[in-house]
mmCIF file of C-alpha atoms in Angstrom:
data_model
loop_
_atom_site.group_PDB
_atom_site.id
_atom_site.type_symbol
_atom_site.label_atom_id
_atom_site.label_comp_id
_atom_site.label_asym_id
_atom_site.label_seq_id
_atom_site.Cartn_x
_atom_site.Cartn_y
_atom_site.Cartn_z
ATOM 1 C CA GLN T 12 -20.452 9.490 5.985
ATOM 2 C CA VAL T 13 -18.012 7.874 3.681
ATOM 3 C CA GLN T 14 -14.199 8.584 4.348
ATOM 4 C CA LEU T 15 -11.794 7.819 1.702
ATOM 5 C CA VAL T 16 -7.964 7.524 2.151
ATOM 6 C CA GLU T 17 -5.746 6.915 -0.789
ATOM 7 C CA SER T 18 -2.248 5.395 -0.833
ATOM 8 C CA GLY T 19 0.372 3.890 -3.058
ATOM 9 C CA GLY T 20 1.357 6.752 -5.239
ATOM 10 C CA GLY T 21 4.828 7.543 -6.188
ATOM 11 C CA SER T 22 7.480 8.030 -8.758
ATOM 12 C CA VAL T 23 8.207 5.383 -11.555
ATOM 13 C CA GLN T 24 9.835 5.195 -14.910
ATOM 14 C CA SER T 25 8.048 4.822 -18.016
ATOM 15 C CA GLY T 26 6.660 1.212 -18.435
ATOM 16 C CA GLY T 27 6.574 0.596 -14.787
ATOM 17 C CA SER T 28 3.692 -0.257 -12.501
ATOM 18 C CA LEU T 29 1.970 1.015 -9.325
ATOM 19 C CA ARG T 30 -1.028 -0.103 -7.285
ATOM 20 C CA LEU T 31 -3.147 2.416 -5.615
ATOM 21 C CA SER T 32 -5.380 1.584 -2.795
ATOM 22 C CA CYS T 33 -8.328 3.372 -1.174
ATOM 23 C CA GLY T 34 -9.772 2.455 2.114
ATOM 24 C CA ALA T 35 -13.479 3.331 2.425
ATOM 25 C CA SER T 36 -15.418 3.293 5.669
ATOM 26 C CA ARG T 37 -18.534 2.258 3.845
ATOM 27 C CA TYR T 38 -18.687 0.623 0.443
ATOM 28 C CA THR T 39 -20.610 2.208 -2.409
ATOM 29 C CA THR T 40 -20.019 2.650 -6.272
ATOM 30 C CA MET T 41 -16.350 3.887 -6.501
ATOM 31 C CA GLY T 42 -13.979 5.376 -8.967
ATOM 32 C CA TRP T 43 -10.554 6.729 -9.545
ATOM 33 C CA PHE T 44 -10.032 9.918 -11.082
ATOM 34 C CA ARG T 45 -6.890 11.904 -12.024
ATOM 35 C CA GLN T 46 -6.037 15.454 -12.436
ATOM 36 C CA ALA T 47 -2.843 16.835 -13.978
ATOM 37 C CA PRO T 48 -1.687 20.558 -13.564
ATOM 38 C CA GLY T 49 -3.737 22.937 -15.624
ATOM 39 C CA LYS T 50 -6.202 20.153 -16.716
ATOM 40 C CA GLU T 51 -9.592 19.290 -15.666
ATOM 41 C CA ARG T 52 -10.192 16.365 -13.296
ATOM 42 C CA GLU T 53 -11.089 13.141 -15.624
ATOM 43 C CA GLY T 54 -12.441 9.748 -14.770
ATOM 44 C CA VAL T 55 -10.018 6.748 -14.981
ATOM 45 C CA ALA T 56 -12.012 3.868 -13.890
ATOM 46 C CA ALA T 57 -15.009 2.918 -11.914
ATOM 47 C CA ILE T 58 -16.634 -0.149 -10.386
ATOM 48 C CA GLY T 59 -20.319 -0.358 -9.658
ATOM 49 C CA SER T 60 -21.928 -1.843 -6.739
ATOM 50 C CA ASP T 61 -22.704 -4.924 -9.003
ATOM 51 C CA GLY T 62 -19.165 -5.333 -9.939
ATOM 52 C CA SER T 63 -19.386 -3.650 -13.422
ATOM 53 C CA THR T 64 -16.683 -1.668 -14.557
ATOM 54 C CA SER T 65 -15.830 1.464 -16.655
ATOM 55 C CA TYR T 66 -12.584 2.549 -18.139
ATOM 56 C CA ALA T 67 -11.198 5.692 -19.815
ATOM 57 C CA ASP T 68 -10.078 4.823 -23.402
ATOM 58 C CA SER T 69 -6.581 5.965 -22.525
ATOM 59 C CA VAL T 70 -6.152 3.404 -19.762
ATOM 60 C CA LYS T 71 -7.944 0.473 -21.222
ATOM 61 C CA GLY T 72 -5.730 -2.625 -21.279
ATOM 62 C CA ARG T 73 -3.242 -1.067 -18.854
ATOM 63 C CA PHE T 74 -5.102 -0.237 -15.729
ATOM 64 C CA THR T 75 -7.398 -2.468 -13.713
ATOM 65 C CA ILE T 76 -9.795 -1.486 -10.853
ATOM 66 C CA SER T 77 -10.746 -4.136 -8.215
ATOM 67 C CA GLN T 78 -12.061 -4.202 -4.750
ATOM 68 C CA ASP T 79 -11.874 -6.355 -1.746
ATOM 69 C CA ASN T 80 -15.138 -5.944 0.122
ATOM 70 C CA ALA T 81 -13.959 -7.776 3.146
ATOM 71 C CA LYS T 82 -11.287 -5.175 3.534
ATOM 72 C CA ASN T 83 -13.415 -2.264 2.365
ATOM 73 C CA THR T 84 -10.516 -1.472 -0.011
ATOM 74 C CA LEU T 85 -10.486 -0.295 -3.710
ATOM 75 C CA TYR T 86 -7.492 -0.839 -5.934
ATOM 76 C CA LEU T 87 -6.204 0.623 -9.036
ATOM 77 C CA GLN T 88 -3.559 -1.522 -10.673
ATOM 78 C CA MET T 89 -1.682 0.478 -13.252
ATOM 79 C CA ASN T 90 0.713 -1.038 -15.743
ATOM 80 C CA SER T 91 2.740 0.096 -18.575
ATOM 81 C CA LEU T 92 2.622 3.706 -17.223
ATOM 82 C CA LYS T 93 3.442 6.456 -19.445
ATOM 83 C CA PRO T 94 4.386 10.113 -18.603
ATOM 84 C CA GLU T 95 1.054 11.236 -19.690
ATOM 85 C CA ASP T 96 -0.207 9.269 -16.764
ATOM 86 C CA THR T 97 1.325 11.823 -14.408
ATOM 87 C CA ALA T 98 -1.347 13.370 -12.226
ATOM 88 C CA MET T 99 -2.880 13.471 -8.707
ATOM 89 C CA TYR T 100 -5.047 10.493 -8.341
ATOM 90 C CA TYR T 101 -8.193 10.663 -6.387
ATOM 91 C CA CYS T 102 -10.627 8.061 -5.091
ATOM 92 C CA ALA T 103 -14.255 8.779 -5.074
ATOM 93 C CA ALA T 104 -17.512 7.272 -4.038
ATOM 94 C CA ARG T 105 -21.224 7.673 -5.034
ATOM 95 C CA SER T 106 -24.534 6.243 -3.675
ATOM 96 C CA GLY T 107 -25.726 5.118 -6.964
ATOM 97 C CA SER T 108 -25.079 1.814 -8.765
ATOM 98 C CA TYR T 109 -23.617 2.883 -12.140
ATOM 99 C CA PRO T 110 -19.813 3.102 -12.563
ATOM 100 C CA TRP T 111 -20.109 6.751 -14.020
ATOM 101 C CA LEU T 112 -16.578 8.294 -15.056
ATOM 102 C CA ARG T 113 -17.915 11.858 -14.769
ATOM 103 C CA PRO T 114 -16.541 13.456 -11.544
ATOM 104 C CA THR T 115 -19.728 15.418 -10.961
ATOM 105 C CA LYS T 116 -21.587 12.307 -10.165
ATOM 106 C CA TYR T 117 -19.490 11.641 -7.006
ATOM 107 C CA ASN T 118 -20.145 12.877 -3.727
ATOM 108 C CA TYR T 119 -17.301 11.746 -1.694
ATOM 109 C CA TRP T 120 -13.560 12.265 -2.408
ATOM 110 C CA GLY T 121 -10.376 11.421 -0.906
ATOM 111 C CA GLN T 122 -7.348 13.965 -0.765
ATOM 112 C CA GLY T 123 -5.283 12.251 -3.420
ATOM 113 C CA THR T 124 -2.084 10.551 -3.953
ATOM 114 C CA GLN T 125 0.437 11.805 -6.553
ATOM 115 C CA VAL T 126 1.708 9.522 -9.460
ATOM 116 C CA THR T 127 4.629 10.753 -11.345
ATOM 117 C CA VAL T 128 5.934 8.663 -14.539
ATOM 118 C CA SER T 129 9.352 9.937 -15.958
ATOM 119 C CA SER T 130 10.531 9.068 -19.453
#
């Protein structure tokens, strides 16, 4: 059983930075997703079991996904934040190796952490 716990969300002004963390009891392929009110959940970034990464076009060059295997922790460094990045951010895990950005590919989910970016 994979247990995921996110932390690091908060409120920042446009152009600011945040780092999200996700503790996992067992490492698999993992990703970050977000869901804004009235919108579907979307993939933000994912990292495969071999270290390969995928990013949504909207965050490329601004967000970086990384992992610390020794600490069983996944990170999402978010820079140059924009108001449109405002959403609930979720950590997710799957047993396969490919870093899909499709939410339906993931089996395990955290409860989410809120990110709010003001203009």
